[in-house]
Short mmCIF file of C-alpha atoms in Angstrom, two decimals:
data_model
loop_
_atom_site.label_atom_id
_atom_site.label_comp_id
_atom_site.label_asym_id
_atom_site.label_seq_id
_atom_site.Cartn_x
_atom_site.Cartn_y
_atom_site.Cartn_z
CA MET A 331 -3.18 -7.98 -58.74
CA ARG A 332 -7.65 -7.49 -58.07
CA ILE A 333 -8.51 -3.74 -55.39
CA LEU A 334 -11.63 -4.26 -53.88
CA GLY A 335 -13.07 -1.37 -52.98
CA ALA A 336 -14.43 -0.28 -49.40
CA GLY A 337 -18.35 -1.36 -49.97
CA ALA A 338 -16.64 -4.61 -50.92
CA VAL A 339 -14.48 -5.26 -48.23
CA ALA A 340 -17.25 -4.28 -45.79
CA ALA A 341 -19.28 -6.89 -47.16
CA LEU A 342 -15.78 -9.67 -46.30
CA LEU A 343 -15.45 -8.21 -43.34
CA ALA A 344 -19.28 -8.82 -42.39
CA GLY A 345 -19.21 -12.28 -43.97
CA ALA A 346 -16.13 -12.99 -42.27
CA LEU A 347 -17.46 -11.81 -38.76
CA CYS A 348 -21.18 -13.33 -39.37
CA ALA A 349 -20.43 -16.88 -40.86
CA CYS A 350 -22.09 -19.22 -39.26
CA TYR A 351 -19.06 -22.13 -38.79
CA SER A 352 -20.34 -26.05 -38.70
CA ASP A 353 -19.03 -27.85 -35.59
CA ARG A 354 -16.15 -29.27 -37.21
CA ARG A 355 -15.44 -32.39 -35.82
CA THR A 356 -14.57 -31.24 -32.61
CA GLU A 357 -16.33 -33.62 -30.30
CA ASN A 358 -13.65 -34.49 -27.84
CA TYR A 359 -14.59 -30.86 -26.84
CA ALA A 360 -18.45 -31.79 -25.78
CA SER A 361 -17.18 -32.78 -22.02
CA PHE A 362 -16.38 -29.25 -21.41
CA PRO A 363 -19.65 -26.82 -20.04
CA ASP A 364 -20.76 -23.90 -22.42
CA TYR A 365 -19.77 -20.55 -20.66
CA SER A 366 -23.19 -19.33 -19.94
CA GLU A 367 -23.91 -15.52 -19.15
CA SER A 368 -25.26 -16.70 -15.53
CA GLN A 369 -21.64 -17.84 -15.10
CA SER A 370 -20.42 -14.83 -16.05
CA ALA A 371 -22.37 -12.79 -13.57
CA ILE A 372 -21.06 -14.71 -10.59
CA LEU A 373 -17.21 -15.24 -12.14
CA ASP A 374 -17.11 -10.92 -12.54
CA GLU A 375 -18.65 -10.57 -8.89
CA THR A 376 -15.46 -12.79 -7.41
CA GLY A 377 -17.80 -15.74 -7.77
CA LEU A 378 -19.06 -15.40 -3.89
CA SER A 379 -22.69 -16.08 -3.35
CA ASP A 380 -25.14 -13.75 -1.41
CA GLU A 381 -24.58 -15.57 1.34
CA ASP A 382 -20.77 -15.61 1.06
CA ARG A 383 -21.29 -11.61 0.87
CA ALA A 384 -23.03 -11.62 3.44
CA ARG A 385 -20.74 -13.04 5.67
CA ARG A 386 -17.55 -11.56 4.55
CA ASP A 387 -19.60 -7.65 5.01
CA ALA A 388 -20.50 -8.86 8.42
CA VAL A 389 -17.02 -9.62 9.23
CA LEU A 390 -15.78 -6.69 8.54
CA ARG A 391 -18.37 -4.81 10.22
CA GLU A 392 -16.99 -6.25 13.47
CA TRP A 393 -13.45 -5.78 12.17
CA ASN A 394 -14.86 -2.29 12.26
CA ALA A 395 -16.71 -1.78 15.66
CA ARG A 396 -13.46 -2.98 17.40
CA PRO A 397 -12.27 -0.36 19.63
CA VAL A 398 -9.24 1.17 18.76
CA PRO A 399 -6.62 -0.41 21.51
CA ALA A 400 -4.96 2.37 23.88
CA TYR A 401 -1.95 3.73 22.99
CA THR A 402 0.81 2.81 24.09
CA ILE A 403 4.69 4.80 23.75
CA ASN A 404 7.54 2.84 20.97
CA ALA A 405 10.72 4.22 20.00
CA GLY A 406 10.41 7.21 18.01
CA ASP A 407 7.92 8.61 20.02
CA GLU A 408 8.35 12.41 21.53
CA ILE A 409 6.96 12.98 24.98
CA LYS A 410 7.44 15.10 27.39
CA VAL A 411 7.05 13.99 31.50
CA VAL A 412 6.44 16.56 34.20
CA VAL A 413 6.95 16.04 37.71
CA TYR A 414 4.24 17.81 40.24
CA ASN A 415 6.01 20.76 41.63
CA HIS A 416 9.45 19.19 40.18
CA PRO A 417 9.94 21.84 37.50
CA ASP A 418 13.67 20.55 37.65
CA LEU A 419 12.50 17.11 36.34
CA THR A 420 10.48 18.02 33.20
CA VAL A 421 12.03 16.66 30.59
CA ASP A 422 11.02 16.89 27.22
CA THR A 423 12.79 13.94 24.92
CA VAL A 424 12.45 10.48 22.20
CA VAL A 425 12.27 7.54 22.70
CA THR A 426 14.98 5.92 21.90
CA PRO A 427 15.13 3.07 19.34
CA ASP A 428 15.53 0.88 23.03
CA GLY A 429 12.43 2.27 24.83
CA CYS A 430 14.27 4.15 26.82
CA ILE A 431 13.97 7.75 28.40
CA GLY A 432 16.43 9.49 31.11
CA MET A 433 15.21 10.77 33.48
CA VAL A 434 17.40 12.43 36.81
CA PHE A 435 17.91 10.21 39.13
CA LEU A 436 16.53 7.15 36.96
CA GLY A 437 18.96 7.23 34.12
CA GLN A 438 17.35 4.89 31.32
CA GLU A 439 13.44 3.99 32.08
CA LYS A 440 11.82 1.58 29.68
CA VAL A 441 9.03 3.05 28.85
CA ALA A 442 7.74 1.51 25.19
CA GLY A 443 5.32 -0.75 25.35
CA LEU A 444 3.32 0.97 28.25
CA THR A 445 0.28 3.07 28.59
CA LEU A 446 0.76 6.62 29.45
CA ALA A 447 -0.82 5.84 32.74
CA GLU A 448 1.78 2.49 32.95
CA ALA A 449 4.53 4.52 32.25
CA ALA A 450 3.51 6.95 34.60
CA ARG A 451 3.42 4.74 37.40
CA ARG A 452 6.56 3.54 36.69
CA LEU A 453 7.73 6.62 36.94
CA GLU A 454 6.16 7.34 40.50
CA GLU A 455 7.65 4.18 41.52
CA GLY A 456 10.89 4.79 40.63
CA LEU A 457 10.66 8.53 41.48
CA ALA A 458 9.78 8.02 45.03
CA GLN A 459 12.66 7.65 46.94
CA TYR A 460 13.85 10.47 46.19
CA VAL A 461 10.96 12.31 45.93
CA LYS A 462 8.32 12.99 48.20
CA LYS A 463 5.15 11.73 47.44
CA PRO A 464 6.07 12.41 43.31
CA ALA A 465 2.83 13.23 40.75
CA VAL A 466 3.95 12.07 37.18
CA GLY A 467 1.64 13.10 33.93
CA ILE A 468 3.25 12.42 30.30
CA THR A 469 1.92 14.11 27.30
CA PRO A 470 2.77 12.86 24.02
CA THR A 471 3.42 15.68 21.68
CA ARG A 472 4.58 13.69 18.19
CA ILE A 473 3.78 10.19 18.22
CA SER A 474 5.74 8.60 15.15
CA SER A 475 5.05 4.61 16.35
CA GLU A 476 1.74 5.10 15.15
CA THR A 477 1.56 3.62 11.04
CA ALA A 478 0.49 2.25 8.98
CA THR A 479 2.80 0.69 4.96
CA ILE A 480 1.22 0.58 2.29
CA ALA A 481 3.23 -1.03 -1.23
CA GLY A 482 3.00 -2.09 -4.35
CA ALA A 483 1.28 -0.25 -7.38
CA PRO A 484 0.68 3.53 -5.49
CA LYS A 485 3.06 6.78 -6.26
CA ARG A 486 4.21 6.73 -3.41
CA PRO A 487 4.87 3.53 -1.36
CA GLY A 488 5.83 3.75 2.38
CA MET A 489 5.06 3.71 5.92
CA TYR A 490 2.25 6.61 6.23
CA GLY A 491 1.50 8.45 9.82
CA ILE A 492 -2.07 7.50 10.97
CA SER A 493 -4.87 9.31 13.26
CA ASN A 494 -8.57 8.09 14.77
CA GLY A 495 -10.49 7.69 11.34
CA MET A 496 -8.23 7.29 8.73
CA ARG A 497 -9.71 4.45 6.57
CA LEU A 498 -8.10 2.76 3.50
CA ALA A 499 -9.08 5.08 0.75
CA ASP A 500 -6.97 7.59 2.79
CA ILE A 501 -3.94 5.75 2.78
CA TYR A 502 -3.91 5.28 -1.25
CA ALA A 503 -4.78 8.88 -1.25
CA LEU A 504 -1.96 9.71 0.64
CA ALA A 505 0.18 7.51 -1.38
CA GLY A 506 -0.76 9.07 -4.63
CA GLY A 507 -3.26 6.40 -5.84
CA SER A 508 -2.04 4.75 -8.96
CA ASP A 509 0.57 4.36 -10.51
CA GLN A 510 1.47 5.27 -14.25
CA ARG A 511 2.84 3.38 -16.66
CA LEU A 512 3.81 3.04 -20.57
CA PHE A 513 2.69 -0.75 -21.45
CA ASP A 514 2.28 -1.18 -25.58
CA GLY A 515 2.19 2.40 -26.67
CA GLN A 516 -0.66 2.80 -23.68
CA VAL A 517 0.19 4.89 -20.22
CA LEU A 518 -2.46 2.64 -18.03
CA ASP A 519 -2.83 2.99 -14.01
CA VAL A 520 -0.23 0.44 -12.59
CA ALA A 521 -3.00 -0.97 -9.72
CA ASP A 522 -5.00 -4.50 -10.10
CA LEU A 523 -7.62 -4.03 -7.04
CA VAL A 524 -9.10 -7.42 -7.61
CA ASN A 525 -5.88 -8.87 -6.36
CA SER A 526 -4.65 -6.33 -3.63
CA LEU A 527 -4.35 -7.66 0.35
CA PHE A 528 -5.35 -6.06 4.01
CA ILE A 529 -2.82 -7.92 6.32
CA ARG A 530 -3.79 -6.64 10.25
CA ARG A 531 -1.50 -7.38 13.06
CA THR A 532 -3.56 -8.40 16.01
CA THR A 533 -2.66 -10.87 18.99
CA ASP A 534 -4.51 -14.57 19.49
CA ALA A 535 -5.41 -16.47 22.37
CA ALA A 536 -2.46 -16.37 24.34
CA GLY A 537 -1.54 -12.70 23.31
CA LYS A 538 1.13 -13.28 20.91
CA ASP A 539 1.50 -11.56 17.53
CA ALA A 540 -0.70 -12.55 14.57
CA TYR A 541 -1.46 -11.72 11.43
CA VAL A 542 -5.20 -11.95 9.37
CA VAL A 543 -6.10 -10.69 6.20
CA LEU A 544 -9.08 -9.31 6.03
CA PRO A 545 -11.55 -10.62 2.75
CA ILE A 546 -11.35 -7.12 1.47
CA ASP A 547 -12.37 -6.19 -1.69
CA PHE A 548 -10.32 -3.12 -3.05
CA ARG A 549 -13.20 -1.75 -5.95
CA ARG A 550 -15.89 -1.52 -3.59
CA ALA A 551 -14.03 0.37 -0.42
CA ILE A 552 -11.41 2.53 -3.51
CA GLU A 553 -14.01 3.01 -5.86
CA ARG A 554 -17.17 3.48 -3.97
CA GLY A 555 -15.93 4.18 -0.16
CA ASP A 556 -18.42 1.02 0.96
CA PRO A 557 -18.04 1.32 4.60
CA ASP A 558 -17.42 -2.07 5.08
CA HIS A 559 -14.75 -2.16 3.13
CA ASN A 560 -13.43 0.91 3.77
CA VAL A 561 -11.43 0.06 7.02
CA LEU A 562 -10.19 2.29 9.61
CA LEU A 563 -6.52 1.42 9.63
CA ARG A 564 -5.01 0.15 13.17
CA LYS A 565 -1.23 0.53 14.38
CA GLY A 566 0.56 -2.11 12.27
CA ASP A 567 -1.69 -2.34 9.48
CA TYR A 568 -0.24 -3.09 5.73
CA VAL A 569 -1.66 -2.91 2.56
CA TYR A 570 -0.77 -4.61 -0.75
CA VAL A 571 -2.03 -2.96 -3.83
CA ALA A 572 -0.85 -5.60 -6.43
CA VAL A 573 0.75 -4.21 -9.69
CA ARG A 574 -1.38 -5.35 -13.03
CA SER A 575 1.70 -6.19 -14.77
CA GLU A 576 1.24 -9.20 -12.22
CA SER A 577 -2.26 -9.91 -13.75
CA MET A 578 -2.03 -10.93 -17.47
CA VAL A 579 -4.31 -12.82 -19.39
CA CYS A 580 -3.24 -15.09 -22.49
CA LEU A 581 -4.64 -16.03 -25.88
CA LEU A 582 -3.48 -19.22 -27.44
CA GLY A 583 -3.96 -20.77 -31.11
CA ASP A 584 -4.88 -20.22 -33.67
CA ALA A 585 -5.22 -16.37 -33.60
CA PHE A 586 -3.33 -14.22 -36.12
CA ARG A 587 -0.25 -13.23 -32.97
CA PRO A 588 -0.78 -15.39 -30.25
CA HIS A 589 0.36 -13.13 -26.94
CA LYS A 590 -0.16 -12.02 -23.48
CA ARG A 591 -1.99 -8.91 -22.44
CA LEU A 592 -2.04 -6.87 -19.21
CA TRP A 593 -5.74 -7.45 -17.56
CA ASP A 594 -8.01 -4.60 -16.87
CA ASN A 595 -11.83 -4.16 -15.48
CA ASN A 596 -13.00 -3.55 -19.58
CA LEU A 597 -11.04 -6.52 -20.81
CA GLY A 598 -13.20 -9.12 -22.54
CA ILE A 599 -13.15 -11.82 -25.27
CA LEU A 600 -13.30 -9.40 -28.12
CA GLU A 601 -10.46 -6.86 -27.15
CA LEU A 602 -7.80 -9.87 -26.53
CA LEU A 603 -8.23 -10.38 -30.06
CA ALA A 604 -8.14 -7.37 -31.64
CA THR A 605 -4.70 -7.08 -29.93
CA GLY A 606 -3.86 -10.22 -31.59
CA GLY A 607 -4.74 -9.52 -34.60
CA TRP A 608 -8.34 -11.14 -34.85
CA VAL A 609 -8.62 -15.47 -35.55
CA ASN A 610 -7.61 -16.94 -38.42
CA GLU A 611 -9.83 -18.54 -40.82
CA THR A 612 -9.40 -22.05 -38.95
CA HIS A 613 -10.36 -21.48 -36.43
CA TRP A 614 -13.34 -23.51 -34.58
CA SER A 615 -16.18 -21.95 -34.00
CA HIS A 616 -15.70 -22.32 -30.15
CA ALA A 617 -13.15 -20.48 -27.86
CA ILE A 618 -11.77 -22.70 -25.06
CA LEU A 619 -11.32 -20.86 -21.50
CA ILE A 620 -9.16 -21.76 -18.98
CA ARG A 621 -10.17 -19.98 -15.40
CA GLY A 622 -8.55 -20.40 -12.10
CA GLY A 623 -4.60 -21.14 -12.59
CA VAL A 624 -3.54 -24.64 -14.63
CA ALA A 625 -3.38 -26.55 -11.33
CA ASP A 626 -7.08 -26.64 -10.92
CA PRO A 627 -8.46 -25.09 -13.72
CA THR A 628 -12.34 -24.47 -14.39
CA ILE A 629 -12.09 -25.24 -18.32
CA TYR A 630 -15.54 -23.61 -20.32
CA LYS A 631 -16.23 -23.19 -24.48
CA VAL A 632 -17.57 -19.96 -25.35
CA ASP A 633 -19.60 -19.53 -27.88
CA LEU A 634 -17.14 -17.77 -30.32
CA ASP A 635 -19.10 -17.29 -33.24
CA GLY A 636 -22.25 -16.18 -31.38
CA ILE A 637 -19.93 -13.41 -30.02
CA LEU A 638 -18.55 -12.04 -33.64
CA CYS A 639 -22.25 -11.96 -34.80
CA GLY A 640 -23.84 -10.07 -31.69
CA ARG A 641 -26.19 -13.01 -30.77
CA LYS A 642 -24.05 -13.70 -27.36
CA PRO A 643 -22.83 -11.41 -25.11
CA ASN A 644 -18.87 -10.17 -25.08
CA VAL A 645 -17.68 -12.33 -22.42
CA LYS A 646 -15.60 -10.27 -19.62
CA LEU A 647 -11.98 -11.73 -18.45
CA ALA A 648 -10.67 -12.17 -15.65
CA PRO A 649 -7.27 -12.05 -14.58
CA GLY A 650 -4.85 -15.19 -15.40
CA ASP A 651 -7.50 -16.52 -18.01
CA ILE A 652 -5.78 -18.43 -20.36
CA VAL A 653 -8.40 -18.45 -24.06
CA TYR A 654 -7.36 -21.12 -26.44
CA LEU A 655 -7.88 -20.55 -29.84
CA PRO A 656 -8.78 -24.17 -31.68
CA LYS A 657 -8.30 -25.01 -35.23
CA ASP A 658 -10.49 -26.98 -37.61
CA ASP A 659 -9.05 -30.14 -37.38
CA LEU A 660 -9.24 -32.73 -34.55
CA SER A 661 -5.57 -33.70 -33.15
CA GLU A 662 -5.99 -30.02 -31.91
CA TYR A 663 -7.79 -31.78 -29.06
CA ASN A 664 -4.92 -34.32 -28.19
CA VAL A 665 -2.27 -31.42 -28.28
CA PHE A 666 -3.54 -29.46 -26.41
CA VAL A 667 -5.53 -31.40 -23.59
CA LYS A 668 -2.77 -33.75 -23.50
CA LYS A 669 0.67 -32.28 -23.95
CA LEU A 670 -0.28 -28.40 -23.37
CA LEU A 671 -2.38 -28.66 -20.36
CA PRO A 672 -0.40 -30.71 -17.65
CA THR A 673 2.98 -28.55 -18.49
CA ALA A 674 1.74 -26.03 -15.75
CA GLN A 675 4.87 -24.50 -15.75
CA LEU A 676 4.61 -23.23 -19.57
CA LEU A 677 1.25 -22.64 -19.05
CA ASN A 678 2.55 -20.21 -16.17
CA LEU A 679 5.41 -18.55 -18.02
CA LEU A 680 3.87 -17.40 -21.28
CA ALA A 681 0.59 -15.98 -18.46
CA SER A 682 2.63 -14.13 -15.56
CA PRO A 683 5.73 -12.54 -15.83
CA PHE A 684 5.87 -12.66 -11.88
CA ALA A 685 5.37 -17.00 -11.79
CA LEU A 686 8.54 -16.11 -14.51
CA TRP A 687 10.28 -13.85 -11.84
CA GLY A 688 10.24 -16.22 -9.00
CA ALA A 689 11.27 -19.25 -11.54
CA VAL A 690 14.60 -17.51 -11.61
CA SER A 691 14.97 -15.99 -8.53
CA GLU A 692 14.88 -19.82 -6.77
#
């Protein structure tokens, strides 16, 4: 057995990385568009055009500019009721789960859903048959119903009380920020800000409850403090910070170790290859990048040799990307396109543990 010195090993590695491969019988891939640097720049910014971003930001500014809805009494709130010149009728009470408070003469009176002024008028009307010209004042002493909920990846998900001026980043901080978990021997933040959701409860034209998903970029809100995206919180807001273990990328084909792994902001094709033990010698000069899911995929050719030789920049990956490395074999195209690609369930299971959970739970 011949043992190579360090210099020889380095030379071999350099040759392997920078070899210029011929186009080895892969004309079947010619129809796939090349993945260009301009596409990379667009896709890294969520695929929105400048006009789309301007419209999105305008929508968020409009939501932020809406006035805070008037406070209404709700179950769990603590209030103080004072009847002018009648201290014996003063009440410090908690609104019951069915929305009522107890008053002398009136018994249980429902006040939930009313503003302070509306509740005061209702009590005055009820007391008028017992007290001459009653004047009622109501003051909240502890408000438990003005809450927003944050769920998913934070360390302490739950329901939090909100006050005027609280924003998305504030409730994220109250919940402890991103939780951390051990994955493949690394301690990683769990939060996937790219795929997180902000749901706001509002009312439709008929006055009924409706729910709207605001087009918030959580990275701009939490990491940059962008005031358009770091929206003011309102009662009933629901924040779901996606869990990164639900955002995977998958390496298939002619790699030493095909596998799936957690996506992160710094993950590119080179990093994915490194965790897969690198490429086999038989790999084609280009990799195939599948983006957007297998139900309606966009497929690109990526100049893998160019990346390995430093002629082309490393391509950043997005959550759910599948990178396929064809072999130096014409039959690989038929196997991949005609068998693997239409099998949406197979690739979904490979690329997403969340899809696997859903299939099992059904």
